[in-house]
Amino acid sequence: MLFDRARVAATLPGYDLGNEIGAGSFGLVLAGWHRNLQREVAIKVLAPGGRRRPFGADEAQIMASLDHPHIVRVHDFRPGDDFDVIVMEMLAGGSLSRRQREMGQEEFCAVGLAVAGALSYAHSRGVLHRDIKPDNVMFDFAGHVKVVDFGIAKRVFGSAATASAVIGTPLFMAPEQVARGRLGPATDLYALGMMLFLLLAGKAPFDGEWSDEVFGEPHLARPGHSIRRPAGIPPSVADVILRALAKDPGGRPPSAKAFAVDLAEAAADSYGPGWLGRSGIRVHLDDDVRAAAEARSVLPIAVAAATIPRTIDPGGPTAPAPNPSRSARSGQQQQQSRSHRRSTRPRFRRRGVAAAGVLLLSAVAALLFATISRGAGDTRPHQVGLLAGHTDWVTAVAFSPNGRTLASGGRDRAVRLWDVSDPFHPHQLGSPLLGHTDGITSVAFSPDGRTLVSAGKDSAVRRWDVTDPSRAHSLGAPLPVAAGYAHAVAFPSSAGRSLDGRVMASGGAAGMVQLWDLTDRAAPRPFGQPLAAHHDRVWSVALSSEGRTLASGSLDGTVRLWDVTDPALPHSLGAPLDGHPGGVYTVAFAPDTRTLASGGKDGLVRLWEVTDPASPRPLGHPLAGHSSLVWSVAFSPDERTLASVSADQTVRLWDVTDRTSPRPLGQPLVGHTDWVTSVAFSPNGRIVASGSWDKTVRLWAVP
């Protein structure tokens, strides 16, 4: 497709246009960046005269009406005279068709459950997709499955609708779709069954040759094209897929939910306990579907209860669980089938009391095992607390110097204080602190713990008296920030007690950094004029623990260091530090002030030697592990661990004991369902707090 890039840019004035990342008869897809929200997006440009352009507005409206974890989200739609533009979430994990060579049977079945969940949701809102296929199943940064391309989706009312035209991808079209018959949820299930057959068996379910170019008669009515039973697929899984491929829609599962339950049960029977977790596919399932997927793990847990050893060493060596998707199944597993399961169910029901006892024993065993394991000491980071109170994105978190209070700020314009003295049972303190007229971007405690400051997009920095966190209150009028909103605030860490919270730094939209004298909390004043620090927005500021050095990170892609020994006469130190093309989002000093960490849009974390801040230099190789921009970094108080959070929805921990050779500590911490934008260590280093656009703060125990 030839298009006028300047005209597309003019249609989307708030976005930066990137490279082309996809194309087809509909038009093309560009990478994009929303400047105000600091968010990566995909920009779909529908071609003039393209076969899909008439559906542009319908596609956007349908997608905007669907809010499901496994359906791509639409952010904006802009119609034009000769092209339309749809702005969607960026799905940088690639398509299923691209990733399928690296996947096994467990992964494919997990993807099938995710797609079935998306279809169940869409069908409940009267929407048929009509083009389910591997190309239209994609993955986001964190590996979540997303159904995309609702360009030929159809709204239906009631149980079915008539196809007005033969539209779709031939191999995946149900017989009624090819014959322009009555369409319904079963039409999409046929396509899902066909997709799973192809993925699991590696070929189409027809004898003879097949061509995607063939139109006309329904698939199963074509001479020489009879359905065949797939080889290499467990019988119970094959049964579920073949039912979805029935010629008569009435012979298919009654709903996408029913299909998901059947597939989950079959996979549990075929691949054994824990198959869904082994798949590595992140899926959001209804409770009954998840219960079916995990059903076969009940008995092994109960049996294990009778053999729990008196001493458990969870840190000791354990044999890795086999991955049945890439290894041969045992003959017994391969012979399990749905008919066998159903034949055993009446006997199980006749023993209702015994069955209930087994389930109760299983639950007790699992609880006992978890309790004993925790008592012996878990050597892996794990979530211990969840704070839910914000009504919009959580953008900032900070621990008080004594570690008993956590502050969080969000786009809902509220600062909330939490009692985290027992991180297993955190609770909110008092009422939210209100006063900002726009979203909050940063929060910080003074070293003495008596003052909390918050910065906001309302071009103000507010101060709060938190001497008694349960009765926190405002400390007067906000501090004005010149030329744009305030994005960052920082005090020296509590190691700089001699400063006693006197000096505070703020950074904002105009590339300026300001130092403030908070000696009199009721009447603060600026130290001199703002520093013209950068050519673009200052996204992060940090003060070294002894209060002598300031670091600022900007969207101009640089980090700058400043000597603030005399805050009334600050001056720059050395040349700007380059290394994050696209922008620096976070800077943080190690407590010993010898090392600075920075993270940026490139998804990397960099360490800098700043023992002599006038001659900084990079330390080792960048820390690569995140798949999207790094929003925030923080050092542990003992200086041995670095935490980083990212738009890929993960929290990562790094061993920086040897700062020339940092290494990842285990697997990423997952649980957040949207971008993770802030992170902080507790003063004792045992808890990490992370704030996310999913409106929550999570607390993680760090051994």
XYZ file of C-alpha atoms in Angstrom:
703
model
C 0.000 0.000 0.000
C 1.258 3.428 -0.929
C 0.220 6.061 1.562
C 0.994 9.634 2.404
C 2.823 9.371 5.734
C 2.442 13.097 6.346
C -1.341 12.866 5.996
C -1.535 9.957 8.434
C 0.618 11.920 10.881
C -1.673 14.926 10.466
C -4.659 12.674 11.251
C -2.951 11.586 14.494
C -1.287 14.753 15.842
C -0.617 13.247 19.271
C 1.342 10.275 17.941
C 4.795 9.557 16.542
C 4.717 7.182 13.567
C 7.201 4.304 13.516
C 8.104 1.546 11.090
C 5.701 -0.666 9.175
C 5.053 -3.856 11.157
C 2.361 -5.499 9.026
C 0.563 -5.292 5.700
C -2.215 -6.958 3.734
C -5.089 -6.333 1.383
C -6.736 -4.224 4.102
C -3.806 -1.756 4.178
C -0.915 -1.715 6.634
C -0.002 -1.472 10.312
C 2.559 0.965 11.707
C 4.257 1.098 15.072
C 3.320 4.271 16.944
C 3.933 6.181 20.162
C 1.332 8.239 22.037
C 3.347 11.158 23.336
C 1.081 12.271 26.183
C 0.326 8.814 27.564
C 3.837 7.535 26.819
C 2.399 4.377 25.325
C 3.379 2.195 22.393
C 0.519 1.526 19.984
C -0.214 -0.155 16.668
C -1.720 2.088 13.989
C -3.838 0.294 11.400
C -4.272 2.300 8.188
C -7.124 0.984 6.035
C -6.308 1.350 2.361
C -8.396 3.466 -0.023
C -10.467 1.035 -2.042
C -9.165 -1.914 -0.024
C -11.494 -4.868 0.480
C -11.643 -4.141 4.214
C -12.002 -0.367 4.317
C -15.821 -0.378 4.346
C -15.568 -2.184 7.669
C -13.233 0.373 9.272
C -15.746 2.175 11.470
C -17.609 -1.059 12.251
C -14.387 -2.795 13.235
C -13.376 0.055 15.523
C -16.808 0.212 17.164
C -16.948 -3.534 17.700
C -13.448 -3.670 19.163
C -14.116 -0.672 21.413
C -17.222 -2.416 22.767
C -15.278 -5.541 23.761
C -13.207 -5.421 26.942
C -11.623 -8.817 27.525
C -8.064 -9.857 28.472
C -7.779 -11.969 25.317
C -9.166 -9.440 22.816
C -6.996 -6.662 21.408
C -7.975 -3.234 22.736
C -8.723 -0.264 20.513
C -7.635 3.184 21.720
C -8.788 5.506 18.934
C -10.447 5.690 15.509
C -10.005 8.461 12.959
C -12.040 8.345 9.723
C -10.683 10.079 6.639
C -11.795 10.867 3.103
C -9.762 8.093 1.502
C -8.338 6.146 4.449
C -9.349 5.262 7.995
C -7.054 4.838 10.983
C -7.560 2.544 13.974
C -5.178 2.888 16.933
C -4.824 -0.317 18.945
C -2.651 -1.734 21.694
C 0.785 -2.829 20.557
C 1.196 -6.611 20.345
C 4.941 -7.075 20.134
C 4.963 -10.801 20.920
C 4.215 -11.829 17.339
C 1.472 -13.958 15.825
C 0.614 -17.569 16.575
C 1.509 -18.512 13.002
C 5.026 -17.164 13.584
C 5.517 -18.758 17.012
C 3.933 -22.152 16.380
C 7.208 -23.896 15.424
C 8.512 -23.263 18.944
C 5.362 -24.520 20.643
C 4.056 -27.920 21.709
C 0.695 -29.532 22.348
C 0.216 -28.109 25.834
C 0.884 -24.588 24.540
C -1.568 -25.030 21.660
C -4.318 -26.262 23.986
C -3.705 -23.323 26.350
C -4.006 -20.938 23.394
C -7.235 -22.719 22.442
C -8.658 -22.024 25.914
C -7.717 -18.333 25.654
C -9.314 -17.965 22.214
C -12.423 -19.833 23.367
C -12.690 -17.425 26.300
C -12.460 -14.447 23.940
C -15.113 -15.940 21.666
C -17.407 -16.732 24.594
C -17.219 -13.087 25.665
C -17.736 -11.751 22.129
C -20.656 -14.101 21.475
C -22.335 -13.015 24.701
C -22.334 -9.494 23.254
C -23.714 -10.528 19.899
C -20.436 -10.462 17.947
C -19.158 -13.197 15.607
C -15.510 -12.953 14.594
C -15.792 -15.012 11.362
C -12.034 -15.197 10.709
C -10.334 -17.148 13.507
C -6.953 -18.444 12.282
C -3.321 -18.451 13.494
C -2.581 -15.110 11.812
C -5.347 -13.491 13.881
C -4.099 -14.754 17.232
C -1.221 -12.692 18.620
C 0.766 -12.172 21.814
C 1.503 -8.998 23.734
C 4.730 -8.007 25.519
C 4.042 -10.307 28.471
C 2.855 -13.306 26.435
C -0.901 -12.832 26.815
C -2.945 -14.281 23.952
C -4.947 -11.697 21.999
C -7.571 -12.253 19.304
C -7.205 -9.569 16.632
C -8.675 -8.419 13.305
C -12.382 -7.888 13.741
C -12.506 -6.423 10.227
C -15.191 -8.850 9.063
C -16.820 -9.406 12.437
C -20.604 -9.395 12.367
C -23.087 -8.233 14.969
C -25.933 -10.686 15.395
C -29.093 -10.507 17.421
C -30.654 -13.692 18.623
C -29.133 -17.072 17.913
C -27.965 -16.667 14.313
C -27.731 -14.460 11.252
C -27.533 -15.118 7.543
C -24.219 -14.597 5.756
C -24.750 -11.890 3.139
C -21.483 -12.761 1.375
C -18.776 -15.406 1.434
C -16.110 -13.638 3.490
C -13.267 -15.208 5.420
C -10.263 -17.476 4.952
C -11.395 -20.555 2.992
C -9.729 -23.313 5.021
C -11.176 -21.985 8.279
C -14.692 -21.277 7.013
C -17.498 -23.466 8.315
C -19.748 -25.200 5.763
C -22.637 -22.822 6.531
C -20.305 -19.864 6.041
C -19.239 -21.061 2.581
C -22.846 -21.855 1.656
C -24.083 -18.405 2.818
C -26.272 -20.095 5.382
C -27.208 -19.251 8.936
C -24.239 -18.196 11.075
C -23.910 -18.433 14.821
C -21.368 -19.080 17.594
C -20.819 -22.574 16.167
C -19.360 -20.919 13.039
C -16.475 -19.487 15.046
C -16.023 -22.781 16.910
C -15.510 -24.556 13.583
C -12.680 -22.144 12.767
C -11.159 -22.635 16.222
C -11.360 -26.411 15.822
C -9.713 -26.166 12.408
C -6.945 -23.963 13.816
C -6.228 -26.395 16.660
C -6.258 -29.375 14.283
C -3.671 -27.702 12.067
C -1.495 -26.730 15.037
C -1.600 -30.124 16.746
C -1.510 -32.392 13.682
C 0.480 -30.182 11.330
C -1.944 -30.699 8.439
C -5.562 -30.118 7.428
C -8.207 -32.680 8.494
C -9.084 -33.762 4.948
C -7.888 -36.636 2.785
C -6.264 -35.549 -0.450
C -4.881 -32.135 -1.342
C -6.405 -28.887 -0.151
C -6.072 -25.378 -1.469
C -7.029 -22.133 0.217
C -8.166 -20.926 -3.185
C -11.090 -23.372 -3.339
C -14.507 -21.821 -2.790
C -17.961 -23.173 -3.446
C -19.240 -26.301 -1.752
C -18.923 -26.841 1.976
C -15.688 -28.519 3.038
C -17.159 -31.756 4.246
C -19.338 -32.218 1.162
C -16.418 -32.099 -1.305
C -15.777 -35.449 -2.997
C -12.471 -36.939 -1.850
C -12.230 -34.666 1.153
C -13.489 -36.753 4.065
C -12.560 -35.871 7.630
C -9.668 -37.899 9.036
C -8.702 -38.657 12.597
C -5.477 -36.847 13.518
C -2.404 -38.911 14.285
C -0.214 -38.018 17.244
C -2.954 -36.222 19.188
C -4.293 -37.790 22.418
C -7.712 -39.355 21.679
C -9.668 -37.257 24.181
C -8.212 -34.007 22.787
C -8.903 -35.187 19.236
C -12.519 -35.972 20.179
C -13.087 -32.375 21.328
C -11.575 -30.906 18.162
C -13.456 -33.259 15.812
C -16.777 -32.346 17.446
C -16.029 -28.682 16.692
C -15.488 -29.672 13.040
C -18.878 -31.351 12.651
C -20.540 -30.541 9.323
C -23.860 -29.808 11.045
C -23.580 -26.801 13.433
C -25.928 -28.657 15.792
C -23.307 -31.350 16.244
C -20.737 -28.887 17.554
C -20.427 -27.812 21.198
C -23.354 -25.603 22.254
C -21.104 -22.667 23.159
C -17.510 -21.508 23.298
C -17.627 -21.963 27.082
C -18.706 -25.606 26.676
C -15.902 -26.140 24.168
C -13.392 -24.658 26.618
C -14.535 -26.911 29.470
C -14.330 -29.988 27.226
C -10.869 -29.045 25.948
C -9.623 -28.269 29.470
C -10.805 -31.659 30.767
C -9.317 -33.500 27.800
C -5.964 -31.750 28.165
C -5.865 -32.494 31.910
C -6.533 -36.191 31.194
C -4.003 -36.354 28.364
C -1.076 -34.273 29.613
C -1.344 -34.814 33.342
C -1.368 -32.540 36.414
C 0.061 -29.065 36.008
C -0.140 -29.067 32.210
C -1.503 -25.522 32.050
C 1.302 -24.101 34.182
C 3.921 -26.007 32.182
C 2.599 -24.524 28.965
C 3.907 -21.092 29.946
C 0.911 -19.455 28.226
C -0.653 -16.723 30.353
C -4.415 -17.259 30.220
C -7.382 -15.696 32.005
C -10.001 -18.408 32.498
C -13.438 -18.557 34.038
C -13.491 -20.512 37.274
C -15.224 -23.565 35.813
C -12.786 -23.771 32.888
C -9.766 -23.474 35.176
C -11.231 -26.106 37.517
C -11.624 -28.477 34.546
C -8.033 -27.807 33.455
C -6.736 -28.623 36.924
C -9.168 -31.422 37.796
C -6.742 -34.302 37.433
C -4.304 -32.819 39.944
C -6.670 -33.406 42.919
C -5.820 -37.055 43.634
C -2.009 -36.691 43.496
C -2.168 -33.880 46.062
C -4.311 -36.003 48.357
C -1.938 -38.949 48.074
C 1.013 -36.645 48.745
C -0.632 -35.568 52.005
C -0.020 -38.992 53.462
C 3.690 -38.855 52.664
C 4.690 -35.277 53.593
C 8.122 -35.565 55.233
C 8.699 -34.117 58.680
C 11.415 -31.834 57.341
C 11.012 -30.046 54.015
C 13.806 -28.162 52.318
C 12.133 -26.086 49.580
C 15.527 -24.753 48.609
C 16.863 -28.254 47.954
C 17.252 -29.854 44.526
C 14.110 -31.043 42.820
C 13.669 -32.906 39.573
C 12.114 -30.756 36.858
C 8.656 -31.761 35.768
C 8.657 -33.373 32.309
C 7.072 -31.434 29.473
C 4.689 -33.860 27.748
C 4.217 -31.438 24.845
C 7.772 -32.144 23.684
C 8.259 -35.727 24.853
C 6.582 -39.059 24.297
C 3.466 -39.692 26.373
C 3.125 -42.907 28.334
C 0.832 -45.529 26.842
C -1.538 -45.140 29.769
C -1.857 -41.344 29.251
C -2.372 -41.718 25.512
C -5.221 -44.194 26.034
C -7.214 -41.993 28.406
C -10.378 -40.841 26.670
C -13.569 -39.010 27.356
C -15.584 -42.250 27.219
C -13.391 -43.701 29.952
C -13.849 -40.607 32.129
C -17.592 -40.666 31.725
C -17.764 -44.383 32.574
C -16.059 -43.716 35.896
C -18.097 -40.680 36.929
C -21.241 -42.588 38.134
C -19.116 -44.646 40.548
C -17.542 -41.435 41.849
C -20.973 -39.902 42.438
C -22.190 -43.036 44.260
C -19.369 -42.476 46.693
C -20.290 -38.854 47.367
C -19.140 -38.892 50.973
C -15.815 -40.490 50.102
C -15.329 -38.062 47.230
C -15.961 -35.093 49.499
C -13.447 -36.524 51.932
C -10.823 -36.795 49.214
C -11.397 -33.188 48.180
C -11.207 -31.975 51.778
C -8.040 -33.981 52.367
C -6.571 -32.495 49.190
C -7.249 -28.947 50.344
C -5.828 -29.629 53.805
C -2.747 -31.249 52.286
C -2.108 -28.310 49.993
C -2.505 -25.835 52.861
C -0.287 -27.900 55.155
C 2.410 -28.222 52.521
C 2.376 -24.477 51.852
C 2.536 -23.715 55.575
C 5.433 -26.096 56.205
C 7.269 -24.771 53.160
C 6.900 -21.179 54.295
C 8.091 -22.136 57.759
C 11.223 -23.676 56.288
C 11.874 -20.502 54.323
C 11.009 -19.930 50.646
C 14.107 -18.967 48.688
C 12.174 -17.520 45.761
C 10.535 -14.079 45.585
C 6.761 -14.350 45.811
C 3.762 -12.101 46.211
C 2.584 -11.537 49.774
C 0.198 -8.592 49.534
C -2.177 -6.865 47.132
C -3.312 -3.256 47.617
C -6.472 -2.343 45.718
C -7.991 1.070 46.253
C -7.031 3.295 43.359
C -9.653 3.739 40.658
C -7.148 4.403 37.870
C -3.502 3.718 37.037
C -1.066 3.516 39.939
C 1.928 5.570 38.807
C 4.120 5.940 41.915
C 5.040 4.082 45.122
C 7.413 4.926 47.993
C 8.190 3.444 51.424
C 8.528 5.606 54.509
C 11.984 5.571 56.148
C 10.727 3.338 58.978
C 9.200 0.900 56.482
C 5.809 0.806 58.173
C 3.997 3.011 55.640
C 3.733 2.858 51.864
C 2.528 5.801 49.767
C 1.006 5.369 46.321
C -0.195 7.882 43.765
C -2.354 7.421 40.714
C -4.051 8.897 37.738
C -7.188 9.099 39.913
C -5.557 12.239 41.502
C -5.328 10.561 44.906
C -2.415 9.774 47.197
C -3.093 6.776 49.418
C -1.212 5.667 52.518
C -1.016 2.007 53.520
C 0.027 0.294 56.733
C 2.504 -2.379 55.560
C 4.066 -3.195 58.926
C 2.642 -6.684 58.282
C 3.016 -7.044 54.511
C 0.830 -10.176 54.555
C -2.085 -8.074 55.865
C -1.690 -4.502 54.529
C -4.510 -2.020 54.930
C -5.247 1.576 54.012
C -4.560 4.382 56.497
C -7.091 7.172 56.737
C -8.752 8.820 53.757
C -7.096 9.428 50.385
C -5.088 12.658 50.198
C -6.847 14.855 47.664
C -5.850 18.180 46.190
C -4.247 17.505 42.832
C -6.464 18.409 39.901
C -4.782 15.991 37.502
C -2.988 12.662 37.673
C -0.132 12.107 40.130
C 3.232 11.207 38.657
C 5.625 10.807 41.611
C 5.702 10.529 45.418
C 8.613 10.714 47.882
C 9.117 10.699 51.670
C 11.531 13.083 53.354
C 14.441 11.369 55.166
C 12.893 12.129 58.574
C 9.598 10.554 57.483
C 7.500 13.563 58.511
C 6.798 14.943 55.032
C 5.468 13.361 51.866
C 5.629 15.208 48.542
C 3.659 14.419 45.405
C 4.026 15.744 41.854
C 1.196 15.955 39.367
C 0.237 16.772 35.829
C -1.519 19.832 37.268
C 1.886 21.600 37.323
C 2.060 21.403 41.102
C 4.084 19.745 43.840
C 2.089 19.197 47.028
C 3.335 18.563 50.554
C 1.629 16.430 53.168
C 2.274 16.116 56.888
C 2.502 12.370 57.531
C 3.905 12.486 61.063
C 0.793 10.487 61.955
C -0.010 8.626 58.703
C -3.546 7.855 59.827
C -4.217 11.606 60.102
C -2.162 12.950 57.220
C -3.063 16.414 55.967
C -1.968 19.085 53.507
C 0.853 21.503 54.302
C -0.529 24.520 52.499
C -0.540 25.741 48.927
C 1.209 23.651 46.248
C 4.631 24.562 44.928
C 4.262 25.881 41.382
C 6.272 24.243 38.618
C 7.098 26.480 35.689
C 6.342 25.624 32.071
C 4.454 22.349 32.243
C 3.532 19.590 34.619
C 5.759 18.177 37.331
C 6.812 14.642 36.696
C 9.361 13.747 39.344
C 10.223 14.530 42.971
C 13.053 13.189 45.138
C 14.715 13.536 48.519
C 18.075 12.095 49.526
C 17.619 8.634 51.000
C 17.364 8.229 54.760
C 21.132 7.677 54.877
C 21.486 11.441 54.524
C 19.960 12.159 57.924
C 22.067 15.250 58.438
C 19.994 16.943 55.744
C 16.861 16.118 57.723
C 14.610 16.542 54.687
C 15.704 20.071 53.917
C 16.501 19.677 50.195
C 14.046 18.334 47.645
C 14.340 18.173 43.843
C 11.598 18.277 41.208
C 11.645 17.840 37.442
C 9.067 18.506 34.798
C 7.814 18.920 31.290
C 9.997 21.790 30.114
C 13.298 20.028 30.723
C 13.761 21.953 33.979
C 14.972 20.781 37.396
C 14.286 22.808 40.546
C 15.797 22.484 44.023
C 13.638 23.427 47.022
C 14.430 24.436 50.595
C 11.938 22.715 52.917
C 13.532 23.840 56.183
C 10.234 25.530 56.983
C 7.688 22.998 55.750
C 4.909 25.564 55.934
C 6.788 28.086 53.791
C 9.195 26.327 51.399
C 11.192 28.335 48.905
C 13.190 27.556 45.757
C 16.973 27.468 45.753
C 17.732 29.923 42.954
C 16.417 29.555 39.419
C 15.432 26.276 37.742
C 18.213 24.369 36.009
C 17.798 24.194 32.235
C 18.794 20.554 32.379
C 17.450 18.921 29.221
C 15.922 19.503 25.805
C 12.834 17.437 26.586
C 10.722 16.380 29.550
C 12.554 15.423 32.737
C 10.999 12.088 33.654
C 13.055 11.187 36.719
C 15.299 12.807 39.329
C 17.400 11.248 42.097
C 19.505 12.668 44.926
C 22.470 10.712 46.290
C 22.159 9.606 49.901
C 24.564 12.249 51.211
C 22.752 14.910 49.163
C 25.728 16.121 47.130
C 24.847 14.809 43.654
C 21.671 15.094 41.614
C 20.859 12.888 38.615
C 18.173 13.722 36.063
C 16.846 11.555 33.250
C 14.972 12.914 30.260
C 13.080 11.944 27.149
C 15.926 13.568 25.221
C 17.754 10.264 25.835
C 20.351 11.546 28.303
C 21.208 11.407 31.997
C 22.854 14.444 33.563
C 24.716 14.767 36.855
C 24.831 17.911 38.998
C 26.886 19.011 41.974
C 24.349 20.264 44.544
C 26.672 20.434 47.559
C 25.534 24.037 47.736
C 21.941 23.778 46.525
C 21.856 27.521 45.950
C 24.727 27.217 43.452
C 24.365 23.910 41.597
C 26.472 23.174 38.527
C 26.664 20.386 35.948
C 29.207 17.569 36.177
C 30.755 16.222 32.998
C 29.037 15.527 29.688
C 25.520 14.076 29.454
C 25.384 10.268 29.624
C 23.986 8.776 26.415
C 22.791 5.219 26.081
C 18.987 5.078 25.998
C 17.752 6.082 22.531
C 14.139 7.192 22.719
C 14.258 8.459 26.272
C 15.328 7.862 29.885
C 12.431 7.063 32.221
C 14.176 6.341 35.494
C 17.393 6.997 37.427
C 18.390 5.763 40.878
C 21.517 5.954 43.022
C 22.852 2.968 44.948
C 23.009 3.753 48.684
C 26.829 3.914 48.558
C 26.478 6.612 45.831
C 29.146 4.900 43.711
C 26.657 3.539 41.160
C 23.778 5.010 39.214
C 21.162 2.901 37.433
C 19.070 4.135 34.501
C 16.302 2.608 32.412
C 14.623 3.726 29.228
C 12.431 3.195 26.236
C 14.929 0.724 24.758
C 13.950 -1.806 27.448
C 17.463 -1.869 28.912
C 18.858 -1.081 32.363
C 22.318 0.519 32.452
C 24.734 0.868 35.354
C 27.155 3.780 35.633
C 30.242 4.206 37.802
C 29.820 7.622 39.485
C 32.356 7.434 42.304
C 33.771 10.516 40.635
C 30.575 12.108 39.315
C 32.617 14.460 37.149
C 33.956 11.433 35.217
C 31.146 8.863 35.040
C 31.551 5.717 32.939
C 29.378 2.708 32.004
C 29.675 -0.493 34.061
C 29.540 -3.793 32.181
C 26.918 -4.634 29.617
C 23.328 -3.346 29.761
C 20.863 -5.539 31.627
C 18.647 -7.042 28.933
C 15.577 -9.006 29.950
C 12.569 -6.747 29.600
C 10.721 -6.784 26.292
C 9.453 -3.211 26.551
C 10.376 0.130 28.069
C 11.716 0.191 31.629
C 9.648 2.540 33.787
C 11.418 2.427 37.140
C 14.457 0.986 38.938
C 15.438 0.781 42.620
C 18.422 -0.517 44.593
C 18.038 -2.627 47.712
C 19.432 -1.070 50.913
C 22.272 -3.630 51.022
C 23.191 -2.595 47.458
C 23.279 -6.209 46.241
C 19.971 -6.265 44.354
C 18.394 -4.033 41.733
C 14.681 -4.128 40.909
C 13.264 -2.988 37.576
C 9.717 -2.795 36.225
C 8.480 -2.495 32.695
C 5.612 -2.102 30.285
C 5.996 -5.847 29.691
C 3.995 -6.226 32.949
C 6.840 -7.819 34.906
C 9.083 -7.068 37.871
C 12.686 -8.224 37.519
C 15.390 -8.621 40.156
C 19.091 -8.453 39.347
C 22.146 -9.503 41.358
C 24.453 -6.473 41.232
C 26.950 -7.635 43.838
C 29.523 -7.492 41.037
C 28.348 -4.424 39.177
C 30.580 -5.151 36.208
C 28.777 -8.491 35.686
C 25.166 -8.164 36.882
C 22.891 -11.156 36.363
C 19.172 -11.866 36.633
C 17.840 -13.377 39.853
C 15.388 -16.065 38.790
C 12.369 -15.600 36.588
C 10.408 -12.339 36.244
C 7.739 -11.728 38.888
C 4.345 -11.863 37.187
C 0.883 -11.014 38.432
C 0.202 -7.524 37.162
C -2.123 -7.385 34.156
C -0.989 -4.045 32.744
C 2.149 -1.934 32.590
C 4.184 -1.846 35.814
C 5.377 1.728 36.244
C 6.882 2.106 39.721
C 8.966 0.080 42.150
C 10.476 0.562 45.626
C 12.386 -1.494 48.209
C 11.407 -1.436 51.860
C 14.148 -0.077 54.156
C 14.984 -3.570 55.396
C 15.215 -4.852 51.817
C 12.776 -7.714 52.395
C 9.787 -6.320 50.493
C 9.487 -4.890 46.991
C 6.407 -2.816 46.126
C 5.289 -2.413 42.519
C 2.553 -0.153 41.150
C 0.752 -0.798 37.879
C -1.726 0.553 35.402
C -3.937 -2.362 36.500
C -4.826 -0.063 39.466
C -3.076 -2.236 42.060
C 0.068 -2.261 44.178
C 1.646 -5.649 44.782
C 4.030 -6.546 47.602
C 6.703 -9.164 46.951
C 8.792 -10.956 49.591
C 12.488 -11.015 48.681
C 14.612 -13.655 50.475
